[in-house]
Amino acid sequence: GLTHLISISGTHITLVAGSVGAGLWWFLRYFPPARVLCEYQPAALLASLLALLVAAFYSAIAGWGVPARRSFFMLAVAVMTYIMRLRLPAPLVLLVVALVVLALDPWAILSTGFWLSFGAVAVLIACAHWSGQLGPALERTRARRSYQKFMQFVLWQVIITVLLWPMLAWFFAEFSLASVPSNLY
């Protein structure tokens, strides 16, 4: 049950791609000989395109399963909307990506990875809308804000686990009580 979390979760694909993209962005902005490239294209654009290429490579290495495809196409939509200067709401991005995944592989709808991957992201999007604001920053100390963000993160993991338990029970006839700590990890 941890294979998805360790090897092909969207977090890992995005983390690797984002790290490489951030590294290129820093290199292009702060390494004088590389600044020449920024005269033709913005550093952020070049970095986001490299991040997308790395995400495609990482997803291919991970086996191009449904969760990897979801992660890649969500990043691709984010990069494309950045390039086109569009703002799409997160639920619409998730819907577009689901349609793309199903257009490329109609049988993906029968896989557990499709439902669990898209379900977990849908819950995260809902949590982001439910969570609201932390309140005025002036009234709270930095430690208090950090503690609140950490507790919000833990709460989101509990919510994901509880809301995905019925799906896990349906697909696997069992669910793990260790899923909250493993997801937190």
mmCIF file of C-alpha atoms in Angstrom, residues 47-173:
data_model
loop_
_atom_site.group_PDB
_atom_site.id
_atom_site.type_symbol
_atom_site.label_atom_id
_atom_site.label_comp_id
_atom_site.label_asym_id
_atom_site.label_seq_id
_atom_site.Cartn_x
_atom_site.Cartn_y
_atom_site.Cartn_z
ATOM 1 C CA ALA A 47 12.256 26.735 -15.457
ATOM 2 C CA SER A 48 8.607 25.674 -15.694
ATOM 3 C CA LEU A 49 9.190 24.003 -19.068
ATOM 4 C CA LEU A 50 12.188 22.116 -17.675
ATOM 5 C CA ALA A 51 10.106 21.113 -14.636
ATOM 6 C CA LEU A 52 7.450 19.739 -16.986
ATOM 7 C CA LEU A 53 10.060 17.776 -18.930
ATOM 8 C CA VAL A 54 11.468 16.340 -15.681
ATOM 9 C CA ALA A 55 7.941 15.440 -14.525
ATOM 10 C CA ALA A 56 7.336 13.594 -17.805
ATOM 11 C CA PHE A 57 10.620 11.699 -17.408
ATOM 12 C CA TYR A 58 9.911 10.855 -13.741
ATOM 13 C CA SER A 59 6.364 9.747 -14.572
ATOM 14 C CA ALA A 60 7.672 7.501 -17.360
ATOM 15 C CA ILE A 61 10.228 5.951 -15.006
ATOM 16 C CA ALA A 62 7.457 5.422 -12.434
ATOM 17 C CA GLY A 63 5.512 3.395 -14.998
ATOM 18 C CA TRP A 64 3.089 6.048 -16.315
ATOM 19 C CA GLY A 65 0.298 4.701 -14.119
ATOM 20 C CA VAL A 66 -2.900 6.636 -13.570
ATOM 21 C CA PRO A 67 -1.607 8.523 -10.485
ATOM 22 C CA ALA A 68 1.564 9.494 -12.376
ATOM 23 C CA ARG A 69 -0.494 10.635 -15.363
ATOM 24 C CA ARG A 70 -2.729 12.699 -13.090
ATOM 25 C CA SER A 71 0.288 14.367 -11.513
ATOM 26 C CA PHE A 72 1.966 15.047 -14.842
ATOM 27 C CA PHE A 73 -1.131 16.441 -16.524
ATOM 28 C CA MET A 74 -2.000 18.617 -13.520
ATOM 29 C CA LEU A 75 1.489 20.099 -13.701
ATOM 30 C CA ALA A 76 1.134 20.439 -17.490
ATOM 31 C CA VAL A 77 -2.139 22.345 -17.069
ATOM 32 C CA ALA A 78 -0.496 24.566 -14.437
ATOM 33 C CA VAL A 79 2.427 25.319 -16.766
ATOM 34 C CA MET A 80 0.138 25.956 -19.746
ATOM 35 C CA THR A 81 -2.109 28.298 -17.763
ATOM 36 C CA TYR A 82 1.024 30.108 -16.548
ATOM 37 C CA ILE A 83 2.286 30.497 -20.108
ATOM 38 C CA MET A 84 -1.127 31.696 -21.345
ATOM 39 C CA ARG A 85 -1.622 33.913 -18.268
ATOM 40 C CA LEU A 86 -4.892 32.203 -17.321
ATOM 41 C CA ARG A 87 -6.293 31.405 -13.923
ATOM 42 C CA LEU A 88 -8.287 28.210 -13.630
ATOM 43 C CA PRO A 89 -9.971 27.149 -10.412
ATOM 44 C CA ALA A 90 -8.479 23.977 -8.947
ATOM 45 C CA PRO A 91 -11.687 21.905 -9.367
ATOM 46 C CA LEU A 92 -11.742 22.789 -13.067
ATOM 47 C CA VAL A 93 -8.081 21.772 -13.440
ATOM 48 C CA LEU A 94 -8.885 18.427 -11.807
ATOM 49 C CA LEU A 95 -11.863 17.922 -14.136
ATOM 50 C CA VAL A 96 -9.832 18.795 -17.248
ATOM 51 C CA VAL A 97 -7.067 16.410 -16.191
ATOM 52 C CA ALA A 98 -9.576 13.620 -15.493
ATOM 53 C CA LEU A 99 -11.010 14.094 -18.980
ATOM 54 C CA VAL A 100 -7.528 14.046 -20.539
ATOM 55 C CA VAL A 101 -6.573 10.881 -18.653
ATOM 56 C CA LEU A 102 -9.831 9.203 -19.715
ATOM 57 C CA ALA A 103 -9.472 10.396 -23.313
ATOM 58 C CA LEU A 104 -6.017 8.798 -23.514
ATOM 59 C CA ASP A 105 -7.061 5.651 -21.635
ATOM 60 C CA PRO A 106 -10.827 5.092 -21.273
ATOM 61 C CA TRP A 107 -10.195 1.935 -19.240
ATOM 62 C CA ALA A 108 -8.459 3.983 -16.549
ATOM 63 C CA ILE A 109 -11.864 4.611 -15.007
ATOM 64 C CA LEU A 110 -11.881 0.987 -13.895
ATOM 65 C CA SER A 111 -8.579 1.228 -12.004
ATOM 66 C CA THR A 112 -8.380 1.806 -8.288
ATOM 67 C CA GLY A 113 -5.543 4.263 -8.892
ATOM 68 C CA PHE A 114 -7.886 6.539 -10.835
ATOM 69 C CA TRP A 115 -10.455 6.759 -8.057
ATOM 70 C CA LEU A 116 -7.988 6.979 -5.190
ATOM 71 C CA SER A 117 -5.685 9.481 -6.891
ATOM 72 C CA PHE A 118 -8.394 11.801 -8.166
ATOM 73 C CA GLY A 119 -10.394 11.280 -4.964
ATOM 74 C CA ALA A 120 -7.483 12.307 -2.746
ATOM 75 C CA VAL A 121 -6.828 15.434 -4.814
ATOM 76 C CA ALA A 122 -10.534 16.311 -4.789
ATOM 77 C CA VAL A 123 -10.519 16.048 -0.996
ATOM 78 C CA LEU A 124 -7.423 18.273 -0.806
ATOM 79 C CA ILE A 125 -9.109 20.862 -3.017
ATOM 80 C CA ALA A 126 -12.207 20.750 -0.806
ATOM 81 C CA CYS A 127 -10.037 21.084 2.311
ATOM 82 C CA ALA A 128 -8.385 24.162 0.855
ATOM 83 C CA HIS A 129 -11.805 25.738 0.399
ATOM 84 C CA TRP A 130 -13.047 24.677 3.839
ATOM 85 C CA SER A 131 -9.985 25.806 5.743
ATOM 86 C CA GLY A 132 -10.486 29.529 5.277
ATOM 87 C CA GLN A 133 -7.903 32.025 6.427
ATOM 88 C CA LEU A 134 -5.705 31.833 9.482
ATOM 89 C CA GLY A 135 -6.717 35.358 10.475
ATOM 90 C CA PRO A 136 -4.714 38.564 10.660
ATOM 91 C CA ALA A 137 -1.006 37.884 10.730
ATOM 92 C CA LEU A 138 -0.370 40.746 13.126
ATOM 93 C CA GLU A 139 -2.312 39.107 15.936
ATOM 94 C CA ARG A 140 -0.354 35.876 15.965
ATOM 95 C CA THR A 141 3.262 35.027 16.513
ATOM 96 C CA ARG A 142 5.252 33.199 13.899
ATOM 97 C CA ALA A 143 5.363 30.082 16.088
ATOM 98 C CA ARG A 144 1.580 30.179 16.508
ATOM 99 C CA ARG A 145 1.023 30.485 12.741
ATOM 100 C CA SER A 146 3.445 27.605 12.104
ATOM 101 C CA TYR A 147 1.655 25.478 14.688
ATOM 102 C CA GLN A 148 -1.737 26.272 13.119
ATOM 103 C CA LYS A 149 -0.478 25.388 9.636
ATOM 104 C CA PHE A 150 0.955 22.116 10.941
ATOM 105 C CA MET A 151 -2.327 21.255 12.667
ATOM 106 C CA GLN A 152 -4.218 22.137 9.487
ATOM 107 C CA PHE A 153 -1.906 19.786 7.559
ATOM 108 C CA VAL A 154 -2.574 16.981 10.062
ATOM 109 C CA LEU A 155 -6.321 17.643 9.919
ATOM 110 C CA TRP A 156 -6.287 17.456 6.125
ATOM 111 C CA GLN A 157 -4.551 14.067 6.280
ATOM 112 C CA VAL A 158 -7.156 12.792 8.739
ATOM 113 C CA ILE A 159 -9.953 14.069 6.495
ATOM 114 C CA ILE A 160 -8.407 12.427 3.401
ATOM 115 C CA THR A 161 -8.054 9.155 5.270
ATOM 116 C CA VAL A 162 -11.605 9.155 6.611
ATOM 117 C CA LEU A 163 -13.147 10.149 3.276
ATOM 118 C CA LEU A 164 -11.119 7.578 1.323
ATOM 119 C CA TRP A 165 -11.783 4.713 3.765
ATOM 120 C CA PRO A 166 -15.072 3.741 2.060
ATOM 121 C CA MET A 167 -13.311 3.564 -1.304
ATOM 122 C CA LEU A 168 -10.443 1.572 0.187
ATOM 123 C CA ALA A 169 -12.894 -0.795 1.854
ATOM 124 C CA TRP A 170 -14.779 -1.198 -1.441
ATOM 125 C CA PHE A 171 -11.695 -1.870 -3.571
ATOM 126 C CA PHE A 172 -9.578 -3.855 -1.123
ATOM 127 C CA ALA A 173 -12.094 -5.081 1.504
#
